[in-house]
CSV table of C-alpha atoms and ligand atoms in Angstrom, one decimal:
chain,number,residue,atom,x,y,z
N,1,MET,CA,111.1,86.1,62.7
N,2,ILE,CA,112.1,89.0,60.4
N,3,VAL,CA,114.6,91.7,61.5
N,4,VAL,CA,114.6,95.0,59.6
N,5,HIS,CA,116.5,98.2,60.0
N,6,SER,CA,115.2,100.5,57.3
N,7,LYS,CA,111.8,102.2,56.8
N,8,GLN,CA,111.6,100.7,53.3
N,9,GLU,CA,111.9,97.1,54.5
N,10,LEU,CA,109.4,97.8,57.2
N,11,ALA,CA,106.9,99.3,54.8
N,12,GLU,CA,107.2,96.4,52.4
N,13,GLN,CA,106.6,93.8,55.0
N,14,ILE,CA,103.6,95.6,56.5
N,15,ALA,CA,102.1,96.2,53.0
N,16,GLU,CA,102.3,92.5,52.4
N,17,TRP,CA,100.5,91.7,55.6
N,18,ARG,CA,97.9,94.4,54.8
N,19,LEU,CA,97.4,92.7,51.4
N,20,HIS,CA,96.2,89.6,53.3
N,21,ASP,CA,93.9,91.8,55.6
N,22,GLU,CA,96.1,91.1,58.6
N,23,HIS,CA,96.0,93.4,61.6
N,24,VAL,CA,99.2,94.7,63.0
N,25,ALA,CA,100.2,95.4,66.7
N,26,LEU,CA,103.2,97.4,67.7
N,27,VAL,CA,105.2,96.9,70.9
N,28,PRO,CA,107.6,99.9,71.2
N,29,THR,CA,110.7,99.1,73.3
N,30,MET,CA,114.2,100.3,73.9
N,31,GLY,CA,115.5,96.8,73.9
N,32,SER,CA,117.3,95.0,76.8
N,33,LEU,CA,114.2,92.9,76.8
N,34,HIS,CA,112.9,90.9,79.8
N,35,ALA,CA,109.8,88.9,80.8
N,36,GLY,CA,107.7,92.2,81.0
N,37,HIS,CA,108.3,92.8,77.3
N,38,VAL,CA,107.5,89.2,76.5
N,39,ALA,CA,104.1,89.7,78.3
N,40,LEU,CA,103.4,92.8,76.2
N,41,VAL,CA,104.2,90.8,73.0
N,42,ASP,CA,101.8,88.0,74.1
N,43,LEU,CA,99.1,90.7,74.9
N,44,ALA,CA,99.7,92.3,71.5
N,45,ARG,CA,99.2,88.9,69.8
N,46,GLU,CA,95.8,88.6,71.3
N,47,HIS,CA,94.8,91.7,69.4
N,48,ALA,CA,96.4,91.2,66.0
N,49,GLU,CA,97.6,88.6,63.6
N,50,ARG,CA,101.0,90.3,63.3
N,51,VAL,CA,103.2,91.7,66.0
N,52,VAL,CA,106.0,94.3,65.4
N,53,VAL,CA,108.5,95.0,68.2
N,54,SER,CA,110.5,98.1,67.8
N,55,ILE,CA,113.9,98.3,69.4
N,56,PHE,CA,115.4,101.8,69.6
N,57,VAL,CA,117.2,103.6,72.4
N,58,ASN,CA,115.7,107.0,71.7
N,59,PRO,CA,118.2,109.8,72.4
N,60,THR,CA,115.5,112.5,72.6
N,61,GLN,CA,113.9,111.1,75.8
N,62,PHE,CA,117.2,111.2,77.8
N,63,GLY,CA,118.2,114.4,79.6
N,64,ASP,CA,121.7,115.7,80.1
N,65,GLY,CA,123.5,113.5,82.7
N,66,GLU,CA,121.1,110.6,82.2
N,67,ASP,CA,122.0,107.1,81.1
N,68,PHE,CA,121.7,107.3,77.3
N,69,ASP,CA,125.3,106.2,76.7
N,70,ASP,CA,125.2,103.5,79.4
N,71,TYR,CA,121.7,102.2,78.5
N,72,PRO,CA,122.0,98.4,77.8
N,73,ARG,CA,122.1,97.6,74.1
N,74,THR,CA,121.6,93.9,73.7
N,75,LEU,CA,120.2,93.4,70.2
N,76,GLU,CA,121.5,89.9,69.6
N,77,ARG,CA,120.2,88.7,73.0
N,78,ASP,CA,116.9,90.5,72.3
N,79,LYS,CA,116.5,88.7,68.9
N,80,ARG,CA,117.1,85.3,70.6
N,81,LEU,CA,114.5,86.1,73.2
N,82,LEU,CA,111.9,87.3,70.7
N,83,LYS,CA,112.4,84.3,68.5
N,84,LYS,CA,110.8,82.3,71.3
N,85,THR,CA,107.7,84.5,71.3
N,86,THR,CA,104.9,85.2,68.8
N,87,ALA,CA,106.6,88.4,67.5
N,88,ASP,CA,106.8,88.5,63.7
N,89,LEU,CA,109.2,91.3,63.1
N,90,ILE,CA,111.8,93.4,64.9
N,91,PHE,CA,112.2,97.0,63.7
N,92,ALA,CA,115.6,98.1,64.9
N,93,PRO,CA,116.4,101.5,63.2
N,94,ASP,CA,119.4,103.7,63.8
N,95,VAL,CA,119.2,107.4,64.9
N,96,LYS,CA,119.5,108.6,61.3
N,97,THR,CA,116.6,106.5,60.2
N,98,MET,CA,114.3,107.8,63.0
N,99,TYR,CA,115.6,111.4,62.9
N,100,PRO,CA,116.6,112.0,59.2
N,101,PHE,CA,117.0,115.8,59.7
N,102,GLY,CA,119.2,115.3,62.8
N,103,LEU,CA,118.2,115.8,66.4
N,104,GLU,CA,118.4,119.6,66.3
N,105,MET,CA,116.0,119.8,63.3
N,106,ALA,CA,113.6,117.1,64.4
N,107,THR,CA,109.9,117.9,64.5
N,108,SER,CA,108.7,117.4,68.0
N,109,VAL,CA,105.4,116.3,69.4
N,110,SER,CA,104.6,117.6,72.8
N,111,VAL,CA,101.7,117.0,75.2
N,112,PRO,CA,101.2,119.8,77.8
N,113,ARG,CA,99.9,119.6,81.4
N,114,LEU,CA,99.9,115.8,81.7
N,115,THR,CA,103.7,115.9,81.3
N,116,GLU,CA,104.5,118.6,83.8
N,117,ASN,CA,104.4,116.7,87.0
N,118,PHE,CA,105.9,113.5,88.4
N,119,CYS,CA,108.4,112.0,85.9
N,120,GLY,CA,108.0,115.1,83.7
N,121,ALA,CA,109.1,117.3,86.5
N,122,SER,CA,112.1,115.3,87.5
N,123,ARG,CA,113.1,114.5,83.8
N,124,PRO,CA,112.4,117.8,81.9
N,125,GLY,CA,111.8,117.1,78.2
N,126,HIS,CA,111.6,113.3,78.7
N,127,PHE,CA,108.0,113.0,77.6
N,128,ASP,CA,108.5,115.2,74.6
N,129,GLY,CA,111.1,112.7,73.5
N,130,VAL,CA,108.7,109.8,74.1
N,131,THR,CA,105.8,111.3,72.2
N,132,THR,CA,108.1,112.4,69.4
N,133,VAL,CA,109.5,108.9,68.9
N,134,VAL,CA,106.2,107.1,69.4
N,135,ALA,CA,104.4,109.4,66.9
N,136,ARG,CA,107.2,108.5,64.4
N,137,LEU,CA,106.8,104.8,65.1
N,138,PHE,CA,103.0,105.1,64.7
N,139,THR,CA,103.4,106.7,61.3
N,140,LEU,CA,106.0,104.2,60.1
N,141,VAL,CA,104.3,101.0,61.3
N,142,LEU,CA,100.7,102.2,61.1
N,143,PRO,CA,99.5,99.6,63.6
N,144,ASP,CA,96.0,98.9,64.6
N,145,VAL,CA,96.9,98.6,68.2
N,146,ALA,CA,100.0,99.6,70.3
N,147,VAL,CA,100.8,98.1,73.7
N,148,PHE,CA,102.6,99.8,76.6
N,149,GLY,CA,103.4,98.7,80.1
N,150,GLN,CA,101.5,99.9,83.2
N,151,LYS,CA,104.8,100.4,85.0
N,152,ASP,CA,105.2,103.6,83.1
N,153,TYR,CA,101.8,104.8,84.1
N,154,GLN,CA,102.3,108.4,83.2
N,155,GLN,CA,103.8,107.5,79.8
N,156,GLN,CA,100.8,105.4,78.8
N,157,LEU,CA,98.4,108.2,79.8
N,158,VAL,CA,100.4,110.7,77.8
N,159,ILE,CA,100.4,108.4,74.8
N,160,ARG,CA,96.7,107.8,75.1
N,161,HIS,CA,96.1,111.5,75.1
N,162,MET,CA,98.4,112.1,72.1
N,163,THR,CA,96.8,109.3,70.1
N,164,GLU,CA,93.3,110.7,70.7
N,165,ASP,CA,94.3,114.3,70.2
N,166,LEU,CA,96.2,113.6,66.9
N,167,ASN,CA,93.5,111.2,65.7
N,168,PHE,CA,95.8,108.3,65.2
N,169,PRO,CA,93.5,105.4,64.4
N,170,ILE,CA,95.3,103.2,66.9
N,171,LYS,CA,93.9,101.4,69.9
N,172,ILE,CA,96.2,101.8,72.9
N,173,ILE,CA,96.4,98.8,75.3
N,174,THR,CA,98.1,98.8,78.7
N,175,GLY,CA,99.7,95.6,79.9
N,176,GLU,CA,100.0,94.8,83.6
N,177,THR,CA,103.4,95.2,85.3
N,178,VAL,CA,105.4,92.0,85.5
N,179,ARG,CA,107.2,91.5,88.7
N,180,ALA,CA,110.0,89.4,90.1
N,181,ASP,CA,109.0,86.8,92.8
N,182,ASP,CA,109.8,89.4,95.5
N,183,GLY,CA,107.5,92.0,93.9
N,184,LEU,CA,110.1,94.2,92.2
N,185,ALA,CA,108.7,95.5,88.9
N,186,LEU,CA,110.8,94.2,86.0
N,187,SER,CA,112.8,97.0,84.3
N,188,SER,CA,115.9,97.1,82.1
N,189,ARG,CA,117.4,99.5,84.7
N,190,ASN,CA,117.2,96.9,87.5
N,191,SER,CA,120.6,95.7,86.1
N,192,TYR,CA,122.2,98.8,87.5
N,193,LEU,CA,121.3,97.8,91.1
N,194,SER,CA,124.1,96.5,93.4
N,195,GLY,CA,123.4,93.4,95.4
N,196,GLU,CA,122.5,95.4,98.5
N,197,GLU,CA,120.3,97.8,96.5
N,198,ARG,CA,118.6,94.8,94.8
N,199,ALA,CA,117.8,93.4,98.2
N,200,ALA,CA,116.2,96.6,99.4
N,201,ALA,CA,114.3,97.3,96.1
N,202,PRO,CA,111.1,95.3,96.8
N,203,VAL,CA,110.3,97.7,99.6
N,204,LEU,CA,109.0,100.1,97.0
N,205,TYR,CA,106.2,97.6,95.9
N,206,GLU,CA,105.6,96.5,99.5
N,207,THR,CA,105.0,100.2,100.4
N,208,LEU,CA,102.6,100.7,97.5
N,209,CYS,CA,100.7,97.6,98.5
N,210,SER,CA,100.5,98.8,102.2
N,211,THR,CA,99.1,102.1,100.9
N,212,GLY,CA,96.7,100.2,98.7
N,213,GLN,CA,95.5,98.1,101.7
N,214,GLU,CA,95.0,101.2,103.8
N,215,LEU,CA,92.9,102.8,101.0
N,216,GLN,CA,90.8,99.6,100.8
N,217,ASN,CA,90.4,99.7,104.6
N,218,GLY,CA,88.7,103.1,104.1
N,219,ARG,CA,91.6,105.5,105.1
N,220,ARG,CA,91.1,108.6,103.2
N,221,ASN,CA,93.7,111.0,104.6
N,222,PHE,CA,95.9,110.9,101.4
N,223,ALA,CA,98.6,113.3,102.8
N,224,GLU,CA,99.0,111.1,105.9
N,225,LEU,CA,99.2,107.9,103.8
N,226,GLU,CA,101.8,109.5,101.6
N,227,ALA,CA,103.8,110.7,104.6
N,228,ASP,CA,103.8,107.2,106.1
N,229,ALA,CA,105.1,105.8,102.8
N,230,LEU,CA,107.9,108.4,102.6
N,231,GLU,CA,109.0,107.5,106.1
N,232,ARG,CA,109.1,103.8,105.3
N,233,LEU,CA,111.0,104.3,102.0
N,234,GLY,CA,113.4,106.7,103.7
N,235,ASN,CA,114.2,104.1,106.4
N,236,ALA,CA,114.8,101.5,103.7
N,237,GLY,CA,117.4,103.7,102.0
N,238,PHE,CA,115.4,105.2,99.2
N,239,GLU,CA,115.7,108.8,98.1
N,240,VAL,CA,112.1,109.5,97.1
N,241,ASP,CA,111.4,111.6,94.0
N,242,TYR,CA,107.6,111.4,94.4
N,243,TYR,CA,105.0,109.3,96.1
N,244,SER,CA,101.4,110.3,95.4
N,245,ILE,CA,97.8,109.1,95.5
N,246,ARG,CA,96.0,110.4,92.4
N,247,ARG,CA,92.9,109.8,90.3
N,248,ALA,CA,93.6,106.8,88.0
N,249,LEU,CA,91.8,108.4,85.1
N,250,ASN,CA,94.1,111.5,84.7
N,251,MET,CA,96.5,111.6,87.6
N,252,GLU,CA,94.8,114.7,89.1
N,253,ILE,CA,94.3,115.2,92.8
N,254,PRO,CA,91.4,113.0,93.9
N,255,ASP,CA,88.4,113.9,96.1
N,256,ARG,CA,88.1,111.9,99.3
N,257,ASP,CA,85.3,109.8,97.7
N,258,CYS,CA,87.1,109.0,94.5
N,259,ASP,CA,86.9,105.2,93.9
N,260,ASP,CA,89.5,104.8,91.1
N,261,LEU,CA,92.9,105.7,92.4
N,262,VAL,CA,96.5,105.1,91.4
N,263,VAL,CA,99.4,105.2,93.8
N,264,LEU,CA,102.5,106.4,92.0
N,265,ALA,CA,106.1,106.3,93.1
N,266,ALA,CA,109.6,107.1,91.9
N,267,ALA,CA,112.6,106.7,94.1
N,268,ARG,CA,116.3,106.3,93.9
N,269,LEU,CA,118.4,103.6,95.4
N,270,GLY,CA,122.0,104.8,94.9
N,271,ALA,CA,122.2,106.0,91.3
N,272,THR,CA,119.3,103.9,90.1
N,273,ARG,CA,115.9,105.5,89.7
N,274,LEU,CA,113.0,103.0,90.1
N,275,ILE,CA,109.4,103.8,89.3
N,276,ASP,CA,106.3,101.8,90.1
N,277,ASN,CA,102.6,102.2,90.8
N,278,ILE,CA,99.4,100.3,91.7
N,279,VAL,CA,95.8,101.0,90.7
N,280,VAL,CA,93.4,100.8,93.6
N,281,THR,CA,89.7,100.5,93.1
N,282,THR,CA,87.8,100.9,96.4
H,1,LIG,O1,108.9,102.7,77.5
H,1,LIG,C1,109.8,102.7,76.7
H,1,LIG,O2,110.6,101.7,76.6
H,1,LIG,C2,110.1,103.9,75.8
H,1,LIG,O3,109.7,105.1,76.5
H,1,LIG,C3,109.3,103.9,74.5
H,1,LIG,C4,107.8,103.8,74.7
H,1,LIG,C5,109.8,102.6,73.7
H,1,LIG,C6,109.7,105.1,73.6
H,1,LIG,O4,111.0,105.1,73.4
């Protein structure tokens, strides 16, 4: 597996693959990789002969007071993990490589509306940082497909919108959330949880599943279902940021007869913010 840090090395390697008519898939990450990322690499490999994994802790998607400085940076460990997968290349640029004019002068890509609610409301500017860095990764790697995890449901919708709107000739694929045995969605931020918080954390997914079951059973009073969930999460020690039943297609408010729903949640356990969701087709 090749590891490159510069745009030049990346471009040379990709040009060589293109010369052999090989397709390229991109899995963008911020490192601190776990089994969820490995599943995205495996999925990427099903769609292309070559898989690039980018590892870059992107400063523009962290707000003031967020965990940019503390975010786990584990490049050596990540390399060892990816060596055991079908990834072909790691692109691990530094900030200067990704933002050559500096952060203040960086051209920004912004998707309106879709980024205003949910994680966009609690993390102002977050999605502008995500779309800005993903657009840069797209133009550097020029992949045929790019793979994102369903755990970040709003993120993958925003990226799909940007890709279509800016005519990037890239197919966006969403990979299922990978979970620990007790249901907790794998996330690099799970490492922040204390022992007690880790024990309580699976209640988030359990609550989503209960809501999903109620929807399958035909309950349609969304506000009541959301209120039940808030109570359950509050009792388990969560401070809920949002818990909402929405249309899966665009995260808008669903009609009672909508069949394709997503239940979205973000909640804090102590200082750790967890997000999760389930798609429910009734
Ligand atoms: O989901 C992530 O890890 C990040 O938001 C991404 C897509 C790699 C952009 O920095």
